Amino acid sequence: MARAIWKGSISFGLVNIPIALYPATRREELKDGKEVPWDQIVKSYEYEKGKYIVLKDEDFQRVDLEATQTVDIQDFVDQEEIDPMFFYKPYYLEPQKGGDKAYALLRDALKDTNKVGVAKVVIKTRQYLAGVKPEDGALVLELMHFADELADPEKLHVPKKMEVGKREMSMAKSLIDTMSSKWNPEKYKDDYREALMEVIEEKVEAGGKEIEAKPKKTPKPTKVERRKEKNDSQIPWQKSASCKKSSVR
């Protein structure tokens, strides 16, 4: 586990729980997969397309915002009421000396009530909206977007409810059922990163010289893909895509 990036307390009502904040994700440097220290990461603002201004710690300190060193829970909200799109970056919360009992009490109470503590917290001079919730025996603080930071989906041109035949719906559900499985995050790899690492390693071995591009391999279709191909022609969205493609000259 990386070092704590922030220490303070969770505060709600008259309750204060001393905690430390740890990143729940890793920042990796492409060349060797090692974690990049915070002091080697810079913040910048794109004021024009492709033009950035680098912001230093002194610039953030000029923003007069009181840092209270508390995760100030303002409301407890039913978890299902919050759109998952609001959440974007998780941190682990670890109890500090004397805080174990209160920490466990809050964790278990949130789990039993299925609530999220909606809080404000100042980290590194910036104020964030955050949700405090239980996860695998720990409390997690997950940063949230403010309402005005999310784009309005109403502006998208998407089809309204459409009438589809029972057979078409049955085929679509059958395909979904065929491809359904248990969630296994380790199954999904960053193929682009792995392929890029291979290119980098080859260039290192070649002393930095240009390397001829290898012909792309065509993977054999899986059982699910073969079943999908068989069903594609009978599903409305696949028909539409095929017709549109064939009409282009």
C-alpha positions as a printed Julia matrix, in Angstrom:
249×3 Matrix{Float64}:
   0.0     0.0     0.0
   1.26    3.49   -0.9
   1.79    6.09    1.82
  -1.18    8.06    3.11
  -1.76   11.22    1.07
  -3.97   12.92    3.66
  -4.82   12.57    7.34
  -7.77   14.03    9.17
 -11.14   12.84   10.44
 -14.63   11.89    9.33
 -17.11   14.27   10.89
 -20.89   13.99   11.14
 -23.01   15.39   13.93
 -20.93   15.19   17.1
 -18.93   12.19   15.83
 -15.28   12.47   14.75
 -13.33    9.46   13.45
  -9.57    9.89   12.88
  -8.61    8.49    9.47
  -5.88    8.38    6.84
  -6.57    8.52    3.11
  -4.87    6.06    0.74
  -5.15    5.87   -3.08
  -7.27    2.92   -4.22
  -5.73    3.06   -7.71
  -2.13    3.09   -8.96
  -0.5     5.7   -11.2
   1.96    3.81  -13.4
   4.75    5.11  -15.57
   4.65    3.4   -18.96
   8.38    2.7   -19.22
   8.67    0.4   -16.2
   5.24    0.03  -14.56
   6.44    1.75  -11.37
   4.2     4.13   -9.47
   4.83    7.81  -10.19
   5.43    9.93   -7.03
   3.05   12.84   -6.48
   5.91   15.36   -6.66
   6.59   14.3   -10.28
   3.03   14.97  -11.43
   2.15   18.47  -12.63
  -1.27   20.12  -12.91
  -2.18   22.21  -15.92
  -5.16   23.99  -17.47
  -5.93   23.94  -21.21
  -6.92   27.55  -21.94
  -6.81   27.07  -25.72
  -6.76   23.96  -27.9
  -3.33   22.39  -27.33
  -2.13   25.24  -25.08
  -1.65   24.61  -21.37
  -0.63   26.69  -18.39
   1.12   24.8   -15.57
  -0.26   25.51  -12.1
   2.04   25.36   -9.07
   1.21   24.84   -5.4
   1.4    28.61   -4.81
  -1.38   29.18   -7.35
  -3.72   26.85   -5.51
  -2.81   28.43   -2.17
  -4.07   31.77   -3.5
  -7.58   30.32   -3.51
  -8.87   31.26   -0.06
 -10.55   28.02    1.0
 -10.36   26.82    4.58
  -8.78   23.37    4.9
 -10.41   21.81    7.96
  -8.77   18.36    7.64
 -12.21   16.77    7.91
 -14.38   14.65    5.67
 -17.49   16.66    6.48
 -20.51   14.41    5.9
 -23.52   16.62    5.17
 -26.17   14.05    4.26
 -26.81   10.32    4.19
 -28.47    9.27    0.93
 -29.82    5.94   -0.37
 -27.11    4.46   -2.58
 -29.47    3.65   -5.45
 -30.54    7.31   -5.66
 -27.06    8.4    -6.82
 -26.27    7.91  -10.5
 -22.97    5.94  -10.76
 -21.74    8.56  -13.25
 -21.24   10.97  -10.35
 -18.47    8.79   -8.85
 -15.02    8.84  -10.43
 -12.05    8.24   -8.1
 -11.85    5.99   -5.02
  -9.66    6.22   -1.92
  -9.41    3.87    1.05
 -10.05    5.25    4.52
  -8.03    3.69    7.34
  -8.82    4.35   11.01
  -6.08    5.94   13.08
  -5.31    5.5    16.78
  -8.47    5.39   18.87
 -10.81    5.34   15.87
 -11.36    1.6    15.3
 -14.72    1.25   17.09
 -16.33    4.36   15.59
 -14.95    3.42   12.16
 -16.44   -0.09   12.35
 -19.74    1.31   13.62
 -20.08    3.74   10.7
 -19.0     1.09    8.16
 -21.51   -1.47    9.4
 -24.33    1.06    9.78
 -23.85    2.26    6.2
 -23.85   -1.34    4.97
 -27.02   -2.24    6.9
 -28.9     0.87    5.75
 -27.48    0.88    2.2
 -26.66    4.57    2.61
 -23.83    6.75    1.29
 -22.43    9.62    3.31
 -22.27   12.64    0.97
 -19.4    14.84    2.13
 -17.14   17.75    1.27
 -13.39   17.47    1.79
 -10.38   19.65    0.98
  -7.4    17.68   -0.38
  -4.22   19.48   -1.44
  -5.97   22.9    -1.31
  -8.92   21.85   -3.5
 -12.46   21.14   -2.32
 -14.18   17.97   -3.52
 -17.59   16.4    -3.27
 -17.27   12.79   -2.13
 -19.22    9.73   -1.09
 -18.3     7.65    1.97
 -19.39    4.02    1.62
 -18.43    0.5     2.75
 -16.45   -1.74    0.4
 -14.96   -5.18    1.21
 -14.64   -4.52    4.94
 -13.24   -1.01    4.55
 -14.66    2.46    4.21
 -14.07    4.04    0.82
 -14.14    7.74    0.02
 -15.02    8.14   -3.65
 -14.69   11.56   -5.26
 -17.82   12.77   -7.04
 -18.61   15.24   -9.79
 -20.61   18.3    -8.84
 -23.94   18.47  -10.69
 -22.78   21.19  -13.1
 -19.78   19.09  -14.19
 -21.85   16.4   -15.91
 -23.09   16.9   -19.47
 -26.86   16.81  -20.05
 -27.83   13.52  -21.78
 -31.04   15.18  -23.0
 -28.93   16.9   -25.67
 -28.04   13.56  -27.25
 -29.93   12.43  -30.35
 -31.0     8.96  -29.22
 -34.07    6.96  -30.31
 -37.12    7.04  -28.09
 -38.95    3.86  -27.19
 -39.5     1.84  -30.36
 -41.76   -1.08  -31.16
 -39.83   -4.3   -31.83
 -41.13   -7.77  -32.56
 -41.16  -10.52  -29.94
 -38.86  -12.68  -32.07
 -36.31   -9.87  -32.45
 -36.35   -9.16  -28.73
 -35.99  -12.87  -27.98
 -32.93  -13.1   -30.25
 -31.35  -10.03  -28.63
 -31.92  -11.43  -25.13
 -30.57  -14.82  -26.24
 -27.33  -13.19  -27.41
 -26.99  -11.29  -24.13
 -27.63  -14.52  -22.21
 -24.98  -16.38  -24.25
 -22.38  -13.71  -23.47
 -23.3   -13.34  -19.78
 -20.74  -14.27  -17.11
 -19.65  -13.46  -13.57
 -17.75  -10.19  -13.1
 -14.02  -10.95  -13.11
 -11.94   -7.73  -13.33
  -8.66   -9.67  -13.81
 -10.05  -11.01  -17.1
  -9.79   -7.6   -18.78
  -6.29   -6.48  -19.73
  -5.01   -3.24  -21.24
  -4.17   -4.7   -24.67
  -2.94   -1.36  -26.0
  -0.46   -0.89  -23.16
   0.88   -4.45  -23.48
   1.3    -4.09  -27.26
   2.99   -0.7   -26.85
   5.4    -2.17  -24.29
   6.36   -4.85  -26.84
   7.09   -2.13  -29.42
   9.19   -0.2   -26.89
  11.16   -3.31  -25.9
  11.82   -4.14  -29.57
  13.08   -0.6   -30.21
  15.36   -0.82  -27.18
  16.82   -4.11  -28.44
  17.28   -2.53  -31.91
  19.14    0.41  -30.44
  16.35    2.87  -31.19
  16.21    2.07  -34.9
  12.93    1.87  -36.81
  11.33   -1.58  -36.85
   9.25   -3.08  -39.63
   5.59   -3.43  -38.74
   4.54   -7.02  -38.18
   1.5    -8.34  -40.09
  -1.55   -8.41  -37.87
  -2.72  -11.83  -36.77
  -6.36  -12.71  -37.34
  -7.63  -14.39  -34.16
  -9.83  -17.45  -34.5
 -13.48  -16.73  -33.64
 -14.62  -17.98  -30.26
 -17.74  -20.07  -29.69
 -19.61  -16.96  -28.54
 -18.47  -15.01  -31.62
 -19.64  -17.81  -33.94
 -23.02  -17.83  -32.2
 -23.14  -14.03  -32.48
 -22.42  -14.14  -36.23
 -25.22  -16.65  -36.67
 -27.68  -14.4   -34.84
 -26.5   -11.04  -36.22
 -28.62  -11.12  -39.37
 -31.77  -11.62  -37.3
 -31.24   -8.7   -34.9
 -32.61   -5.3   -36.02
 -29.56   -3.17  -35.11
 -27.28   -5.46  -37.12
 -29.63   -5.29  -40.14
 -29.62   -1.49  -40.03
 -25.82   -1.32  -39.87
 -25.46   -3.75  -42.78
 -27.95   -1.89  -44.97
 -26.31    1.46  -44.28
 -22.87    0.09  -45.1
 -23.97   -1.53  -48.38
 -25.67    1.67  -49.58
 -22.42    3.66  -49.51
 -20.76    3.97  -52.93
